[in-house]
PDB file of C-alpha atoms in Angstrom:
ATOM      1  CA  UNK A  15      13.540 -31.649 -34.720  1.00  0.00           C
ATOM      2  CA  UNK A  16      15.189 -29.277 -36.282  1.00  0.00           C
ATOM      3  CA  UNK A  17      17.327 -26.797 -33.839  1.00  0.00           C
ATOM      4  CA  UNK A  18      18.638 -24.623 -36.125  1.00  0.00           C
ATOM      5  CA  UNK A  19      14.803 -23.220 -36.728  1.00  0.00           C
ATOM      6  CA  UNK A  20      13.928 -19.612 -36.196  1.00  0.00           C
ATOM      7  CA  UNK A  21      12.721 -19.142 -31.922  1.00  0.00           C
ATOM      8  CA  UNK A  22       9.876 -17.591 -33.861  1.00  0.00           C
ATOM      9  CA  UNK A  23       8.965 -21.469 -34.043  1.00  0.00           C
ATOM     10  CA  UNK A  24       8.601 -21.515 -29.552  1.00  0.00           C
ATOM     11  CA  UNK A  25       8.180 -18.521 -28.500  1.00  0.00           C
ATOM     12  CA  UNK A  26       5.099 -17.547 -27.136  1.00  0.00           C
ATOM     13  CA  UNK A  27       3.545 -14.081 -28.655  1.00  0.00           C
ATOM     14  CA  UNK A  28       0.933 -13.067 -26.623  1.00  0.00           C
ATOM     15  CA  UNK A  29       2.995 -11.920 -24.015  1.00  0.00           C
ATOM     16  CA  UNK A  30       1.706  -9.950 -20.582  1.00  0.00           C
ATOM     17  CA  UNK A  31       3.192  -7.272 -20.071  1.00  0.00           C
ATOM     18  CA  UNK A  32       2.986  -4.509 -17.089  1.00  0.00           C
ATOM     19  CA  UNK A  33       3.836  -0.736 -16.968  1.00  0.00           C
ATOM     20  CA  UNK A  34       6.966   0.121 -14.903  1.00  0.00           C
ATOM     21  CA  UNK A  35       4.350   2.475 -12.737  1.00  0.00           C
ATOM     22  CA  UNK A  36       1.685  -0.568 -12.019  1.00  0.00           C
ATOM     23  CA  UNK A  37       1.787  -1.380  -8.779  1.00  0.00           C
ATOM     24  CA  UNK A  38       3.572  -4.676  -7.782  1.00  0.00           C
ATOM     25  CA  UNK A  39      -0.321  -5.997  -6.425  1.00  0.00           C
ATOM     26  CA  UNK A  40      -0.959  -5.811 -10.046  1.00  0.00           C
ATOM     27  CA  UNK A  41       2.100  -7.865 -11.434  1.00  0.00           C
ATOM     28  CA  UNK A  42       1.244 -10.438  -8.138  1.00  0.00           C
ATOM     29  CA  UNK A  43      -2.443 -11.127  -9.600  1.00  0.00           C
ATOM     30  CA  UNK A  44      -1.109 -11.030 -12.937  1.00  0.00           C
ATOM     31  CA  UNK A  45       0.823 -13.789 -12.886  1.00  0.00           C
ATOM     32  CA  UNK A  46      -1.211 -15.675 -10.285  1.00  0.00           C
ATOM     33  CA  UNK A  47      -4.447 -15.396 -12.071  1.00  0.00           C
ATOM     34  CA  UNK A  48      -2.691 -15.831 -15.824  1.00  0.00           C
ATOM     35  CA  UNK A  49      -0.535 -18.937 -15.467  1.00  0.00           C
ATOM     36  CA  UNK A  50       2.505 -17.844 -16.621  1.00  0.00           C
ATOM     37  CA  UNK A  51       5.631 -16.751 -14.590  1.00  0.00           C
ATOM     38  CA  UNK A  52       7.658 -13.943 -16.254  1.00  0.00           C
ATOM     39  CA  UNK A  53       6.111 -10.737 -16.778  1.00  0.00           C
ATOM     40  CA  UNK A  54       7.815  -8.171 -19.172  1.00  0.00           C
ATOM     41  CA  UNK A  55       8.011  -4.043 -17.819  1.00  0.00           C
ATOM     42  CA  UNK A  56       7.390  -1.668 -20.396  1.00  0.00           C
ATOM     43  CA  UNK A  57       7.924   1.870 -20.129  1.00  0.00           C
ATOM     44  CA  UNK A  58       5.692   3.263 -22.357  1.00  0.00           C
ATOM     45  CA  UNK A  59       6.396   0.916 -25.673  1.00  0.00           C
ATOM     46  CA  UNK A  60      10.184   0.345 -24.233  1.00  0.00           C
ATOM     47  CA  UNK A  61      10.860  -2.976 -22.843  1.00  0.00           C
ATOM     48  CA  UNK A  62      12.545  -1.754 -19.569  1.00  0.00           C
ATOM     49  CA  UNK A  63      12.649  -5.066 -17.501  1.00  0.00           C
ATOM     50  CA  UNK A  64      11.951  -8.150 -16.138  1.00  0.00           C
ATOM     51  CA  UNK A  65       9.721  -9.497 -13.274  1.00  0.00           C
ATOM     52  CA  UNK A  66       9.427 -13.031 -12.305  1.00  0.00           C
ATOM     53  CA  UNK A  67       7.294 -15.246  -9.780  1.00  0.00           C
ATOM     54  CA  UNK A  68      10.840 -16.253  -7.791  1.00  0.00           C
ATOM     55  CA  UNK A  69      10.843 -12.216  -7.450  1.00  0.00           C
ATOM     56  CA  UNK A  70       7.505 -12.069  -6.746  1.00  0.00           C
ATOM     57  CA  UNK A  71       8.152 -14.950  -4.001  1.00  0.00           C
ATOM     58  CA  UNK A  72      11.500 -13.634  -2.522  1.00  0.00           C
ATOM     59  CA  UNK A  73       9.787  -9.993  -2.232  1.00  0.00           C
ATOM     60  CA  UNK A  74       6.829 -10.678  -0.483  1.00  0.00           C
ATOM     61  CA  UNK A  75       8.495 -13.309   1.721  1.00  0.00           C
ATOM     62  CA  UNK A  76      10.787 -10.330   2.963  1.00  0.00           C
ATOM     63  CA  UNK A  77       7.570  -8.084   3.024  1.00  0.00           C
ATOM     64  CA  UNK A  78       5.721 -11.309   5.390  1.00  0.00           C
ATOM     65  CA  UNK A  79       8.811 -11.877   7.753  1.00  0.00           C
ATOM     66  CA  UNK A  80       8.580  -7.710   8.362  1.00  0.00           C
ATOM     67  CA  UNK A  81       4.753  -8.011   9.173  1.00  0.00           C
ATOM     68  CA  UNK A  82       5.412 -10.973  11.560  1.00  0.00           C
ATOM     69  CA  UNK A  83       7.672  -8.774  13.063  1.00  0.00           C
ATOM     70  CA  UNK A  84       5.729  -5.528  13.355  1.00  0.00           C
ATOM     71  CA  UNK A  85       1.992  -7.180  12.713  1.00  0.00           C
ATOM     72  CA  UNK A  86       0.966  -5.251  10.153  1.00  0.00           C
ATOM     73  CA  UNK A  87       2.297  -3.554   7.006  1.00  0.00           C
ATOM     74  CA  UNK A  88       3.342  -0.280   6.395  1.00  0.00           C
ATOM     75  CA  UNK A  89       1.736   2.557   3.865  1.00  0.00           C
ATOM     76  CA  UNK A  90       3.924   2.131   0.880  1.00  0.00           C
ATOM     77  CA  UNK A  91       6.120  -0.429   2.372  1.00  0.00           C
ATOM     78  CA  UNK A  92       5.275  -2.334  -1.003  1.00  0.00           C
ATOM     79  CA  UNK A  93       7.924  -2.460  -3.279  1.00  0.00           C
ATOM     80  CA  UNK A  94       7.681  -0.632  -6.612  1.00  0.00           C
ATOM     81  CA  UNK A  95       7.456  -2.518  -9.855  1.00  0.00           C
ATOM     82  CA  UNK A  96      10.898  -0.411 -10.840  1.00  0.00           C
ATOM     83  CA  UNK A  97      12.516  -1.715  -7.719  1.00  0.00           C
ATOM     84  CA  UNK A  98      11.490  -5.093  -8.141  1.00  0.00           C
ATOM     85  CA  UNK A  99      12.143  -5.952 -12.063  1.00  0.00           C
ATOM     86  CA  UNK A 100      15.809  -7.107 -12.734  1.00  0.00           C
ATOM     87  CA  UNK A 101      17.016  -4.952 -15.804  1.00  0.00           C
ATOM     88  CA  UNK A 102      19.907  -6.836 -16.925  1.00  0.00           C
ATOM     89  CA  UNK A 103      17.585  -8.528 -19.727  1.00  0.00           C
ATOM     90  CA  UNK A 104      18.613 -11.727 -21.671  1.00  0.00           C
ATOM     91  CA  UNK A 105      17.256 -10.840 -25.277  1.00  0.00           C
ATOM     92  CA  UNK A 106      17.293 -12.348 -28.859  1.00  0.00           C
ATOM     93  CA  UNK A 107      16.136 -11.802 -32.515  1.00  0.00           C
ATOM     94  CA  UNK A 108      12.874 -14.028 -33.826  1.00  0.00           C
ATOM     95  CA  UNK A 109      15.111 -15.489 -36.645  1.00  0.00           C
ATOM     96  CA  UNK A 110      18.343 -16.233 -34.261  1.00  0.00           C
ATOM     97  CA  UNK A 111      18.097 -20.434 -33.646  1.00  0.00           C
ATOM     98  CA  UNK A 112      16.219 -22.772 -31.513  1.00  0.00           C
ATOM     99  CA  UNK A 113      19.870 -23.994 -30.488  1.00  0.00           C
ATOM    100  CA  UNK A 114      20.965 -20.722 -29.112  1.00  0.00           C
ATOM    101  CA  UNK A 115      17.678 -20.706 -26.577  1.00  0.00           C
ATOM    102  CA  UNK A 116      18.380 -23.738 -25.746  1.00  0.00           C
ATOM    103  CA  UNK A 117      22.287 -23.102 -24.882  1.00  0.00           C
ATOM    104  CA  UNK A 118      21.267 -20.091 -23.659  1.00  0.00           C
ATOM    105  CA  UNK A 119      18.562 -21.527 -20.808  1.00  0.00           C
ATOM    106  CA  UNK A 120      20.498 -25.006 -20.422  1.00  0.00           C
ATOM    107  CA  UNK A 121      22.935 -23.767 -17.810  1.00  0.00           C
ATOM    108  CA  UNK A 122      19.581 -23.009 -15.194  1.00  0.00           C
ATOM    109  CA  UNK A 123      20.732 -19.026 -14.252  1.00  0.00           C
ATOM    110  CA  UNK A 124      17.826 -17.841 -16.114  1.00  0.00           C
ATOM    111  CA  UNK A 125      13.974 -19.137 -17.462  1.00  0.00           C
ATOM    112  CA  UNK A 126      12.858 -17.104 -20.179  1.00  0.00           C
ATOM    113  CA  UNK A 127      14.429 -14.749 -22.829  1.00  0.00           C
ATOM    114  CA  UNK A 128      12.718 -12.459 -24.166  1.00  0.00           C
ATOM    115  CA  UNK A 129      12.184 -11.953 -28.028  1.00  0.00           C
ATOM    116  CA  UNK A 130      12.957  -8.615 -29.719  1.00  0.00           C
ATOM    117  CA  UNK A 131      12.765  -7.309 -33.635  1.00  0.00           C
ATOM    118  CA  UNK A 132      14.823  -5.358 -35.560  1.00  0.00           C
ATOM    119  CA  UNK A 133      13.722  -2.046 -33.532  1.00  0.00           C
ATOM    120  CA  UNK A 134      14.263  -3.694 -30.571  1.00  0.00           C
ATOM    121  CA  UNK A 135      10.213  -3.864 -29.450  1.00  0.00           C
ATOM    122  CA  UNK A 136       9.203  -7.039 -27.644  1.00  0.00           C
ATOM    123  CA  UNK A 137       7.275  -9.243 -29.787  1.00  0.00           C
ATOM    124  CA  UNK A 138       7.722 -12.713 -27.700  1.00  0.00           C
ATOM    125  CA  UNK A 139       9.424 -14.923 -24.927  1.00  0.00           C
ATOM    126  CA  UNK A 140      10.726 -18.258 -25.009  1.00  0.00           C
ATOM    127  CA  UNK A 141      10.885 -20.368 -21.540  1.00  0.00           C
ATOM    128  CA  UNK A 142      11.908 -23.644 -20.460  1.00  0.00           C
ATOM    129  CA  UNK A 143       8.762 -24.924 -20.904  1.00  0.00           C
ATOM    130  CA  UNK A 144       8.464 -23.953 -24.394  1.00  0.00           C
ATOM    131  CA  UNK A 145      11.021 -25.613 -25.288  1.00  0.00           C
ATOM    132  CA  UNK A 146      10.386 -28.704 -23.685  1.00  0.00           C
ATOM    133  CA  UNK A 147       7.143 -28.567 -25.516  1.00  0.00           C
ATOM    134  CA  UNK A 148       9.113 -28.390 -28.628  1.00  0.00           C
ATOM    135  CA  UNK A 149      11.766 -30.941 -28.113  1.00  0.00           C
ATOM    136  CA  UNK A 150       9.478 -33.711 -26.827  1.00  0.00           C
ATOM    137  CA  UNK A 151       6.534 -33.135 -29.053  1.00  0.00           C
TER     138      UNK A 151
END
């Protein structure tokens, strides 16, 4: 298979996407009713961030242990989706190469990258699993 090929090729285009004022309830059933693990913020039509189910996990983990502790939550104790989504985004072009996802995921710090065009709008993401799908189809 042909690595030097376009991400275009993998990445997946119907993306999910949340607003950076949804609540992070909304992201949580997002990704637990859609399947999928990495949920883009927009602000407005700007891609903003970044929210994934290990952030998901890791917040509401810390938001349990505090419950166990005072037995019940808080008004507004939730999180907010801005707080939440890591905005130091891993990014490439639709016509950049198959190889460069795959160098680019291979060393395991991150699982998705998300896919911009020319005026820098989100049009797609490409995770591990994509890839797999492509390299061992």
């Amino acid at each position: 298979m042909p690595q030097k090929a376009p991400v275009s090729q993998v990445m997946t285009t119907k993306v999910q996407t949340a607003d950076v004022r949804d609540s992070l309830s909304t992201v949580r059933r997002m990704v637990a009713a859609g399947g999928f693990h990495h949920v883009p913020i927009l602000d407005g039509r700007e891609l903003v961030g970044i929210i994934s189910s290990r952030d998901l996990v890791q917040v509401y983990r810390h938001l349990a242990a505090n419950r166990c502790e005072t037995n019940e939550f808080e008004l507004g104790e939730e999180p907010s989706v801005s707080h939440t989504m890591t905005t130091d985004l891993v990014t490439m072009r639709s016509d950049e190469s198959i190889e460069k996802a795959i160098d680019t995921l291979g060393d395991g710090r991150i699982h998705s990258i998300l896919v911009l065009d020319g005026d820098d709008m989100l049009i797609g993401i490409v995770t591990n699993i994509d890839l797999l799908e492509y390299l061992f189809a």
